[in-house]
Coordinates of C-alpha atoms and ligand atoms in Angstrom, one line a residue:
Chain A
M20 CA -39.6 65.2 -68.0
A21 CA -42.2 66.9 -66.4
R22 CA -45.9 66.7 -67.9
V23 CA -49.6 68.8 -67.7
R24 CA -52.8 67.7 -67.7
H25 CA -54.9 69.7 -69.4
E26 CA -58.8 69.2 -70.2
S27 CA -57.9 65.3 -69.8
R28 CA -55.5 65.6 -72.5
W29 CA -51.5 65.1 -71.4
Y30 CA -48.5 67.6 -72.7
P31 CA -45.2 67.1 -72.1
L32 CA -42.9 70.2 -71.0
E33 CA -39.3 70.9 -72.0
P34 CA -36.2 70.8 -69.8
E35 CA -36.8 74.0 -68.4
E36 CA -39.8 75.4 -70.0
S37 CA -43.1 76.6 -68.4
V38 CA -46.7 75.2 -68.2
L39 CA -47.6 78.6 -70.6
D40 CA -44.6 77.8 -73.1
G41 CA -45.4 74.3 -73.2
L42 CA -49.2 74.4 -73.3
L43 CA -48.8 77.5 -75.7
R44 CA -46.8 75.7 -78.5
Q45 CA -49.6 72.5 -78.3
G46 CA -51.8 74.7 -79.5
V47 CA -53.5 75.4 -76.0
V48 CA -55.1 78.9 -75.5
V49 CA -54.1 80.6 -72.4
P50 CA -54.5 84.1 -71.7
H51 CA -50.8 86.1 -71.3
A52 CA -48.8 88.6 -72.3
C53 CA -46.3 90.2 -70.1
R54 CA -45.0 86.2 -69.6
A55 CA -42.3 88.0 -66.4
G56 CA -45.1 87.2 -63.8
A57 CA -46.1 91.6 -63.6
C58 CA -49.2 91.3 -65.3
Q59 CA -51.0 87.8 -63.9
S60 CA -53.1 87.8 -67.3
C61 CA -51.7 84.0 -66.9
L62 CA -53.6 82.7 -63.7
M63 CA -54.3 79.1 -63.9
R64 CA -55.4 76.5 -61.0
A65 CA -53.6 73.5 -60.3
V66 CA -56.2 70.3 -60.1
S67 CA -53.7 68.4 -58.9
G68 CA -49.9 68.2 -58.5
D69 CA -47.2 70.2 -56.9
V70 CA -47.0 74.2 -57.9
P71 CA -43.4 75.4 -57.6
E72 CA -43.5 78.8 -54.9
A73 CA -42.2 81.2 -57.8
A74 CA -45.5 80.5 -60.2
R75 CA -47.3 82.1 -56.8
A76 CA -45.6 85.0 -55.9
G77 CA -47.4 87.8 -55.6
L78 CA -51.0 86.2 -55.5
K79 CA -53.1 86.7 -52.7
D80 CA -53.8 84.4 -50.3
T81 CA -57.6 84.1 -51.3
L82 CA -55.8 83.1 -54.6
R83 CA -53.4 81.0 -53.9
A84 CA -55.9 78.9 -50.8
Q85 CA -57.7 78.1 -54.1
G86 CA -54.2 76.5 -56.0
Y87 CA -54.0 79.2 -58.7
F88 CA -50.6 80.2 -59.8
L89 CA -49.0 81.8 -62.9
A90 CA -48.8 79.9 -65.5
C91 CA -45.7 81.8 -66.9
A92 CA -43.6 81.3 -64.3
C93 CA -44.5 77.7 -63.6
R94 CA -41.3 75.3 -64.2
P95 CA -42.5 71.9 -63.0
A96 CA -39.9 69.5 -61.7
P97 CA -38.8 67.6 -64.0
G98 CA -40.7 64.0 -63.4
S99 CA -43.1 65.7 -61.4
E100 CA -47.0 65.5 -63.1
L101 CA -49.2 68.7 -62.8
E102 CA -53.1 69.2 -63.3
V103 CA -54.4 72.3 -64.8
A104 CA -57.5 73.8 -65.6
G105 CA -58.1 77.9 -66.8
A106 CA -59.3 80.4 -64.3
E107 CA -62.8 81.3 -66.1
G108 CA -63.6 81.1 -62.8
L109 CA -62.2 84.3 -61.5
R110 CA -63.7 86.2 -64.8
L111 CA -66.5 88.4 -65.1
R112 CA -68.7 89.8 -68.4
A113 CA -68.2 93.0 -68.8
R114 CA -70.1 95.4 -71.0
V115 CA -68.8 98.0 -73.5
V116 CA -70.5 101.1 -72.5
S117 CA -68.5 103.9 -73.9
L118 CA -65.5 104.3 -75.9
E119 CA -64.1 108.0 -75.9
P120 CA -61.0 109.6 -76.6
L121 CA -59.0 111.6 -73.7
S122 CA -56.1 113.0 -76.5
P123 CA -55.0 112.0 -79.7
S124 CA -53.7 109.1 -78.3
V125 CA -55.0 107.8 -75.1
L126 CA -58.8 105.9 -74.9
C127 CA -61.2 105.7 -72.1
V128 CA -62.9 102.5 -71.7
R129 CA -65.8 102.2 -69.4
L130 CA -66.9 98.2 -69.1
A131 CA -70.5 97.2 -67.1
T132 CA -69.7 94.1 -65.4
D133 CA -73.3 91.6 -64.3
T134 CA -71.6 91.5 -61.1
P135 CA -69.6 94.4 -59.5
L136 CA -65.8 93.4 -59.3
D137 CA -64.4 94.0 -55.8
Y138 CA -61.4 96.0 -56.2
R139 CA -59.4 99.4 -54.6
A140 CA -59.0 102.2 -57.2
G141 CA -55.7 102.1 -58.4
Q142 CA -56.0 98.3 -58.6
Y143 CA -55.9 96.6 -62.7
V144 CA -57.3 93.8 -63.7
S145 CA -56.4 91.7 -67.2
L146 CA -59.3 93.1 -70.3
V147 CA -59.9 89.4 -71.8
R148 CA -61.2 89.1 -75.7
G149 CA -63.5 86.5 -76.4
D150 CA -60.2 85.2 -78.5
G151 CA -58.1 85.0 -74.9
L152 CA -56.2 88.0 -75.7
A153 CA -55.3 89.7 -72.7
R154 CA -53.3 92.7 -71.6
S155 CA -54.0 94.6 -68.3
Y156 CA -55.0 97.6 -67.6
S157 CA -55.3 100.3 -64.3
L158 CA -58.7 100.8 -62.8
A159 CA -58.9 104.8 -63.3
S160 CA -62.6 104.4 -61.6
L161 CA -63.5 104.4 -57.9
P162 CA -65.6 100.8 -56.6
R163 CA -69.0 103.5 -55.8
E164 CA -69.4 104.8 -59.5
G165 CA -70.6 101.4 -60.5
V166 CA -68.8 101.2 -64.2
L167 CA -64.9 100.3 -64.7
E168 CA -62.7 102.9 -66.7
L169 CA -59.3 102.6 -68.5
H170 CA -57.2 104.3 -69.7
V171 CA -55.4 102.8 -73.0
R172 CA -52.7 104.1 -74.7
L173 CA -52.8 103.7 -78.3
V174 CA -49.6 101.6 -78.9
P175 CA -48.9 101.7 -83.1
G176 CA -49.3 98.2 -84.0
G177 CA -50.7 97.6 -80.9
V178 CA -52.9 94.3 -80.9
M179 CA -55.2 95.3 -78.0
S180 CA -54.8 99.0 -78.2
G181 CA -55.9 98.5 -82.0
W182 CA -58.5 96.8 -82.1
L183 CA -60.3 98.9 -79.2
S184 CA -59.6 102.2 -81.0
R185 CA -60.7 100.7 -84.5
E186 CA -62.9 97.7 -83.9
A187 CA -64.4 98.0 -80.4
R188 CA -68.1 99.0 -80.1
V189 CA -70.5 99.7 -77.3
G190 CA -72.6 96.9 -76.4
D191 CA -69.1 94.5 -77.4
V192 CA -68.9 91.7 -74.0
L193 CA -65.1 91.2 -72.8
H194 CA -64.3 89.9 -69.8
V195 CA -62.3 91.1 -66.8
Q196 CA -59.9 88.7 -64.8
G197 CA -58.7 90.5 -61.1
P198 CA -58.5 92.3 -59.5
A199 CA -54.5 92.4 -58.6
G200 CA -51.6 94.7 -57.7
N201 CA -50.4 96.6 -54.4
C202 CA -51.0 100.6 -55.3
F203 CA -54.0 101.4 -53.4
Y204 CA -55.1 103.7 -50.8
V205 CA -55.3 102.8 -47.3
T206 CA -56.7 104.6 -44.6
G207 CA -54.6 105.9 -41.7
R208 CA -52.9 108.2 -41.0
P209 CA -54.4 110.8 -43.0
E210 CA -52.1 114.2 -42.3
Q211 CA -49.1 111.8 -44.4
P212 CA -48.3 113.7 -47.4
L213 CA -48.8 111.8 -50.4
L214 CA -46.3 111.6 -53.9
L215 CA -48.6 110.1 -57.2
A216 CA -45.8 110.1 -60.5
G217 CA -46.3 108.6 -62.9
T218 CA -46.0 108.9 -67.3
G219 CA -48.7 108.5 -69.9
T220 CA -51.3 106.7 -68.4
G221 CA -49.8 105.6 -65.4
L222 CA -51.8 108.4 -64.7
A223 CA -54.8 105.8 -64.4
P224 CA -54.2 104.9 -61.4
L225 CA -52.8 107.4 -60.0
Y226 CA -56.1 108.9 -60.6
G227 CA -58.2 106.7 -58.9
I228 CA -56.2 106.7 -55.9
A229 CA -55.6 110.9 -55.6
R230 CA -59.5 110.5 -56.0
D231 CA -59.8 107.5 -53.3
A232 CA -57.6 109.2 -50.5
L233 CA -59.4 112.2 -51.0
E234 CA -62.8 110.8 -50.5
A235 CA -61.7 108.7 -47.6
G236 CA -61.0 112.4 -46.1
H237 CA -56.6 112.7 -46.6
T238 CA -55.9 116.0 -45.3
G239 CA -52.4 115.8 -45.6
P240 CA -50.1 117.0 -49.1
V241 CA -51.9 115.4 -51.9
W242 CA -48.8 115.3 -55.1
L243 CA -49.3 114.6 -58.4
F244 CA -47.0 114.9 -61.2
H245 CA -47.6 113.6 -64.6
G246 CA -44.9 113.4 -67.5
A247 CA -45.5 113.2 -70.9
R248 CA -42.7 113.8 -74.0
T249 CA -44.8 116.2 -75.2
P250 CA -48.1 118.4 -74.1
E251 CA -50.0 115.6 -76.2
G252 CA -49.2 113.3 -73.9
L253 CA -51.1 114.8 -71.4
Y254 CA -54.8 113.8 -71.0
L255 CA -57.1 115.0 -67.9
G256 CA -56.0 118.7 -67.0
D257 CA -59.3 119.8 -66.2
A258 CA -61.0 117.5 -64.3
L259 CA -57.4 117.7 -62.1
R260 CA -56.8 121.1 -62.0
A261 CA -60.9 121.6 -61.3
L262 CA -60.4 118.9 -58.4
A263 CA -57.3 120.8 -57.3
G264 CA -59.8 124.0 -56.8
R265 CA -61.9 121.9 -54.3
H266 CA -59.0 120.5 -52.1
P267 CA -57.0 122.6 -51.4
A268 CA -54.5 120.0 -49.7
F269 CA -54.4 118.3 -53.4
H270 CA -51.7 119.2 -56.3
Y271 CA -51.5 118.8 -59.7
R272 CA -47.7 119.3 -61.3
P273 CA -48.2 117.9 -65.1
C274 CA -44.7 118.4 -67.4
V275 CA -42.6 117.5 -70.1
L276 CA -39.8 117.4 -72.0
T277 CA -40.1 120.1 -74.8
G278 CA -43.0 122.5 -75.1
G279 CA -43.8 124.0 -71.5
S280 CA -46.2 127.0 -71.0
R281 CA -47.4 128.4 -67.6
D282 CA -49.7 125.6 -66.8
V283 CA -47.1 123.1 -67.5
A284 CA -43.1 122.6 -66.6
E285 CA -40.3 121.7 -68.8
G286 CA -38.4 119.0 -67.9
A287 CA -37.7 116.1 -65.6
L288 CA -40.3 115.0 -64.0
A289 CA -37.5 114.0 -61.5
V290 CA -36.3 117.1 -61.6
L291 CA -39.6 118.8 -60.6
L292 CA -40.1 116.0 -58.4
R293 CA -37.7 117.7 -56.5
A294 CA -37.6 120.8 -56.7
E295 CA -41.6 120.5 -55.2
C296 CA -40.9 118.0 -52.7
P297 CA -37.1 118.4 -51.7
R298 CA -37.6 116.2 -48.8
V299 CA -39.5 113.4 -49.1
A300 CA -38.8 111.2 -45.6
G301 CA -41.5 110.2 -43.9
Y302 CA -43.5 110.3 -47.0
R303 CA -45.9 107.7 -48.9
A304 CA -46.0 106.7 -53.0
W305 CA -46.9 105.2 -55.2
L306 CA -46.1 105.0 -59.1
C307 CA -47.4 103.7 -62.0
G308 CA -46.6 103.8 -65.9
D309 CA -43.1 102.4 -68.2
S310 CA -40.6 100.7 -66.6
G311 CA -38.1 103.3 -67.0
L312 CA -38.9 105.8 -65.1
V313 CA -41.2 103.7 -62.4
L314 CA -37.8 102.0 -61.3
S315 CA -35.2 104.8 -61.8
L316 CA -37.7 107.2 -59.6
R317 CA -38.1 104.7 -56.9
K318 CA -35.0 104.4 -56.5
K319 CA -34.2 107.9 -56.0
L320 CA -37.1 108.2 -53.9
F321 CA -35.9 105.3 -51.8
L322 CA -32.1 106.8 -51.3
A323 CA -33.9 110.1 -50.5
G324 CA -35.2 108.8 -47.7
L325 CA -38.8 106.9 -48.2
S326 CA -38.9 103.9 -46.6
L327 CA -39.7 100.9 -49.0
K328 CA -43.1 100.0 -46.9
D329 CA -44.7 103.4 -47.9
L330 CA -43.1 102.8 -51.8
H331 CA -45.7 101.5 -54.0
A332 CA -45.5 100.7 -57.5
D333 CA -46.9 99.1 -60.8
V334 CA -44.6 99.1 -64.5
F335 CA -46.7 99.0 -66.9
L336 CA -44.9 95.7 -68.9
P337 CA -45.6 95.7 -72.2
S338 CA -46.5 91.9 -74.1
A339 CA -43.5 90.1 -74.2
P340 CA -43.3 87.9 -78.5
R341 CA -44.5 84.7 -78.5
A342 CA -42.9 80.8 -77.0
E343 CA -41.3 80.5 -80.6
A344 CA -39.4 84.0 -80.6
A345 CA -39.0 84.3 -77.0
G346 CA -36.8 80.9 -77.2
A347 CA -35.2 82.0 -80.3
R348 CA -33.2 84.5 -78.3
Chain B
M23 CA -18.1 90.6 -21.3
S24 CA -19.4 87.6 -19.9
T25 CA -19.7 84.7 -22.5
S26 CA -22.3 82.5 -20.5
A27 CA -24.7 80.6 -23.2
V28 CA -27.3 82.3 -21.2
E29 CA -26.2 85.4 -22.8
K30 CA -28.4 86.9 -25.9
S31 CA -27.6 87.2 -29.0
V32 CA -27.0 90.6 -30.1
Y33 CA -30.0 89.8 -32.6
E34 CA -31.7 90.3 -29.4
Q35 CA -29.8 92.9 -27.8
I36 CA -30.5 95.4 -30.3
G37 CA -34.5 94.5 -30.8
G38 CA -34.4 91.9 -33.1
E39 CA -36.6 91.6 -36.3
P40 CA -38.3 95.0 -36.2
A41 CA -34.8 96.4 -35.5
M42 CA -33.5 94.0 -38.4
A43 CA -36.5 96.1 -40.5
A44 CA -34.9 99.4 -40.2
A45 CA -31.1 98.1 -40.1
V46 CA -32.0 96.6 -43.7
E47 CA -33.2 99.7 -45.0
V48 CA -30.1 101.9 -43.6
F49 CA -27.9 99.3 -45.2
Y50 CA -29.9 98.7 -48.3
R51 CA -29.1 102.8 -49.4
R52 CA -25.7 102.3 -48.1
V53 CA -24.6 99.8 -50.5
L54 CA -26.8 100.8 -52.5
E55 CA -24.3 104.5 -53.7
D56 CA -21.4 102.6 -52.8
G57 CA -20.7 102.5 -56.2
R58 CA -17.6 100.0 -55.5
I59 CA -20.5 97.3 -54.7
S60 CA -23.5 98.8 -55.8
H61 CA -23.8 96.8 -58.6
F62 CA -24.0 93.7 -56.7
F63 CA -27.3 94.5 -55.3
E64 CA -29.1 96.2 -58.2
D65 CA -32.5 94.3 -58.3
V66 CA -35.5 95.0 -61.3
D67 CA -37.4 93.4 -57.4
M68 CA -36.2 95.7 -54.4
E69 CA -38.6 93.9 -52.1
R70 CA -36.6 90.4 -52.7
Q71 CA -32.9 92.6 -52.3
A72 CA -34.3 93.9 -49.5
A73 CA -35.6 90.6 -47.8
R74 CA -32.0 88.6 -48.9
Q75 CA -30.0 91.4 -47.2
K76 CA -32.5 91.2 -44.4
A77 CA -31.2 87.4 -44.0
F78 CA -27.4 88.2 -44.2
L79 CA -28.5 91.0 -41.4
T80 CA -29.9 88.3 -39.5
M81 CA -27.1 85.7 -39.8
V82 CA -24.1 87.7 -38.8
T83 CA -25.9 89.3 -35.8
G84 CA -26.7 86.0 -34.3
G85 CA -30.5 85.7 -35.0
P86 CA -32.6 83.1 -36.1
A87 CA -30.4 82.5 -39.3
N88 CA -29.8 78.6 -40.6
Y89 CA -27.0 79.4 -43.2
S90 CA -23.6 76.6 -43.7
G91 CA -21.0 77.5 -44.8
R92 CA -21.6 75.5 -47.3
D93 CA -24.7 77.5 -48.4
M94 CA -22.6 80.6 -47.6
R95 CA -19.9 79.6 -50.9
A96 CA -23.2 77.9 -53.0
G97 CA -25.3 81.8 -52.1
H98 CA -21.9 83.5 -53.3
A99 CA -19.9 81.5 -55.8
H100 CA -21.9 83.8 -59.0
L101 CA -20.4 86.7 -57.4
V102 CA -16.8 85.7 -57.4
R103 CA -17.2 84.8 -60.8
Q104 CA -18.8 88.1 -61.7
G105 CA -15.5 89.4 -59.4
L106 CA -15.9 89.2 -56.0
N107 CA -13.1 89.5 -53.7
D108 CA -11.7 91.4 -50.6
T109 CA -12.2 94.8 -51.4
H110 CA -15.9 94.1 -52.0
F111 CA -15.8 92.5 -48.8
D112 CA -13.6 95.0 -46.6
A113 CA -17.1 97.7 -48.5
V114 CA -19.6 95.6 -47.1
A115 CA -18.4 95.0 -43.9
G116 CA -17.7 99.1 -43.4
H117 CA -21.6 99.7 -44.1
L118 CA -22.7 96.9 -42.1
K119 CA -20.4 98.4 -39.1
A120 CA -21.6 101.9 -40.3
T121 CA -25.5 100.7 -40.3
L122 CA -24.9 99.5 -36.7
E123 CA -23.7 102.5 -35.5
E124 CA -26.4 104.6 -37.5
L125 CA -28.6 102.7 -35.2
G126 CA -26.9 103.5 -32.1
V127 CA -25.6 100.0 -31.2
P128 CA -22.9 99.7 -28.5
A129 CA -19.1 99.4 -29.7
A130 CA -18.6 96.0 -28.1
L131 CA -22.0 94.6 -29.6
V132 CA -20.6 96.1 -33.1
A133 CA -17.4 94.6 -32.6
R134 CA -19.0 91.2 -32.0
V135 CA -21.3 91.8 -35.3
L136 CA -18.2 92.0 -37.4
S137 CA -16.4 89.4 -35.9
I138 CA -19.1 87.1 -36.7
A139 CA -19.1 88.6 -40.4
E140 CA -15.5 87.9 -40.6
S141 CA -15.5 84.4 -39.5
A142 CA -17.7 84.6 -43.2
R143 CA -15.2 85.2 -45.6
A144 CA -13.9 82.3 -46.8
D145 CA -16.0 81.3 -47.9
V146 CA -18.5 84.1 -48.9
L147 CA -15.1 84.5 -51.5
N148 CA -15.4 80.8 -51.6
R149 CA -11.8 79.9 -50.8
Ligands
FAD410 C1 -49.7 96.1 -64.9 C2 -50.3 96.4 -66.0 C3 -50.7 97.6 -66.0 C4 -50.9 98.4 -67.2 N1 -51.9 99.4 -67.1 C5 -52.1 100.1 -68.3 C6 -52.7 100.8 -68.3 O1 -53.4 101.7 -67.5 N2 -52.7 101.6 -69.6 C7 -52.4 101.6 -70.3 O2 -52.1 101.5 -71.6 N3 -51.9 100.4 -70.9 C8 -51.3 99.6 -69.3 N4 -51.0 98.2 -69.3 C9 -50.3 97.8 -70.4 C10 -50.8 97.0 -71.4 O3 -51.5 96.2 -70.6 C11 -50.4 96.4 -72.9 O4 -49.2 96.2 -72.7 C12 -50.5 97.7 -73.8 O5 -52.2 98.5 -74.0 C13 -50.2 97.3 -75.0 O6 -51.1 96.5 -75.9 P1 -51.4 96.1 -77.1 O7 -52.2 94.7 -77.6 O8 -51.9 97.2 -77.5 O9 -49.9 96.0 -77.6 P2 -48.9 94.7 -77.6 O10 -49.7 94.4 -79.1 O11 -48.8 93.8 -77.0 O12 -47.4 95.2 -78.4 C14 -46.7 96.3 -79.5 C15 -45.6 96.3 -79.7 O13 -45.4 97.5 -79.2 C16 -44.0 96.8 -78.1 N5 -44.7 97.4 -77.0 C17 -46.1 97.5 -76.3 N6 -46.0 98.8 -75.2 C18 -44.3 99.2 -75.2 C19 -43.7 100.0 -74.4 N7 -44.7 100.8 -72.8 N8 -42.7 100.5 -74.3 C20 -41.6 99.3 -75.2 N9 -42.3 98.9 -76.3 C21 -43.8 98.3 -75.9 C22 -44.6 95.4 -77.3 O14 -43.9 94.4 -77.1 C23 -44.7 94.9 -79.0 O15 -43.5 94.8 -79.3 C24 -50.3 97.8 -68.8 C25 -49.9 96.9 -67.8 C26 -49.1 96.5 -67.0 C27 -48.7 95.0 -66.9
HEM411 C1 -20.1 88.2 -44.0 C2 -19.8 88.1 -44.9 C3 -21.2 88.3 -45.8 C4 -22.5 87.5 -45.3 C5 -22.6 86.7 -43.9 C6 -23.8 87.7 -46.3 C7 -25.0 86.4 -46.2 C8 -25.8 86.3 -47.2 C9 -27.2 85.1 -47.0 C10 -26.9 85.0 -46.0 C11 -27.7 85.7 -48.2 C12 -29.2 84.6 -48.6 C13 -30.7 85.5 -48.5 C14 -31.7 84.4 -49.0 O1 -31.6 85.0 -50.1 O2 -32.0 84.4 -48.5 C15 -27.3 86.2 -49.1 C16 -27.1 86.6 -50.6 C17 -26.7 87.6 -51.1 N1 -24.9 88.3 -50.8 FE1 -24.1 88.6 -49.1 N2 -23.2 87.6 -47.1 C18 -21.8 88.7 -47.3 C19 -21.2 89.2 -47.8 C20 -21.7 89.6 -49.3 C21 -20.6 90.4 -49.7 C22 -18.9 90.9 -49.8 C23 -21.4 90.9 -51.3 C24 -21.5 91.6 -51.9 C25 -20.5 93.3 -52.2 C26 -22.7 89.9 -51.0 C27 -23.4 89.9 -52.0 C28 -24.9 89.4 -51.8 C29 -25.4 88.9 -52.9 C30 -26.0 89.9 -54.3 C31 -26.7 88.7 -52.6 C32 -27.9 87.8 -53.4 C33 -27.8 86.5 -54.1 C34 -28.6 86.2 -55.4 O3 -28.9 87.6 -56.0 O4 -29.0 85.1 -55.9 N3 -22.7 89.3 -49.8 N4 -25.4 86.7 -48.8
FES412 S1 -47.8 87.0 -65.5 FE1 -48.3 85.0 -66.9 S2 -47.7 86.5 -68.5 FE2 -48.0 88.0 -67.5

């Protein structure tokens, strides 16, 4: 049996149990969401003891060096002992400065942090509420804009999105933890064609990345595909058309499965993408949003000749149920 | 062909680590498009899958890889339980050959790589 020490108490772990599940089961509050190593909400710091390498996969070197690991992916060896602390040191206080609908189903949340968050446009943060509820959101803003901008889709029955849309008020204080993720623009090769594709609020990071690339003086074509089931699922269309008006190399292509019009193509995003960009070898691409689209598009683009090193993807993995429910499966 | 001890491995002759990176992409596309074996290589984490294929290619070209026959058995045992057999092995060997040819590796070196791969057949298939 492995044991975990947290705030001067020892907690035994069941065989194969993660540090996250073990602590939650015994009443410790640890922020978490996906339970799959993807959202980085459950970061903790090892004070002493060995952390399995699997619990540090995908973490930045600076976080590793300070002993941080993902509690949901950490299954210590039987008999081992690990002393852990929370990730409060990584969080910034963030005040809500505005809450505005972008469409009937998407809320724009703007936050001001006490000290600037050091991030690249397109990365994501964990938004942590006072009671420890945590969810990841991608940044649609640019660092020079000061305030952080999030696009939150209203999920039916969603705890965080429901709270943000109904109860949160301007002035409320939350925390942001991060940034994380590799979806961002890097300067160099300014003539390379860029391809950005996403559905729903997958647009948030793409909006940041596209503007970042254009401001950095990217000269090659920048294609932005935004997909939704119906036209109501699209948002920010006017801003994106205005951006295209100012930058001839920027191409905005919205599409819907039903209800297309003169401005909005009708059909599957992958089909539209193939029609507009038939030869993607040599492109750089970013794919964000629900897992189904992101994973299938990534495979299609790779098979069509796009190199893995030029393919960046963020899957908006939903939160996974609590330990009891997960254990019962 | 010389067989002296100082002779370079195929891995070195075809360009070492940088050449492997290019080979992995070609090989990975080929196996994903081959319905006979693609299910063994479907992985939501494409980076991890590419890293494994790099280990595979490094090993069969005689590069710096430290896998024993026992590692090969253990590493493929769960695949054998899913039905991995000679047909699949031959398909992978075929893609290996085609990948090297596509990258312009001379026929004599391709033949050597294929014989190294062949020597792992019993371990990979857990026989
Ligand atoms: C890296 C990353 C970046 C993200 N960026 C964004 C972003 O920019 N904008 C954004 O709106 N969201 C984003 N998300 C998703 C976000 O973190 C939350 O999962 C989402 O807001 C729902 O949280 P909630 O508390 O409202 O709903 P929850 O209470 O967590 O969910 C309610 C129920 O709905 C289910 N559910 C929720 N979402 C889905 C879904 N997509 N598909 C199927 N079932 C679902 C849950 O499993 C649960 O049963 C991101 C996620 C990750 C991992
Ligand atoms: C020439 C024979 C082969 C050799 C030398 C070989 C070598 C390897 C090596 C070195 C790894 C481990 C990579 C790592 O984890 O670091 C590996 C993993 C793997 N091999 Fe092979 N391989 C061979 C044949 C095959 C065949 C025929 C298949 C299937 C058609 C296959 C499918 C896989 C898969 C799916 C993995 C990942 C295992 C996992 O899911 O953990 N291999 N192989
Ligand atoms: S990474 Fe651990 S809960 Fe998401």
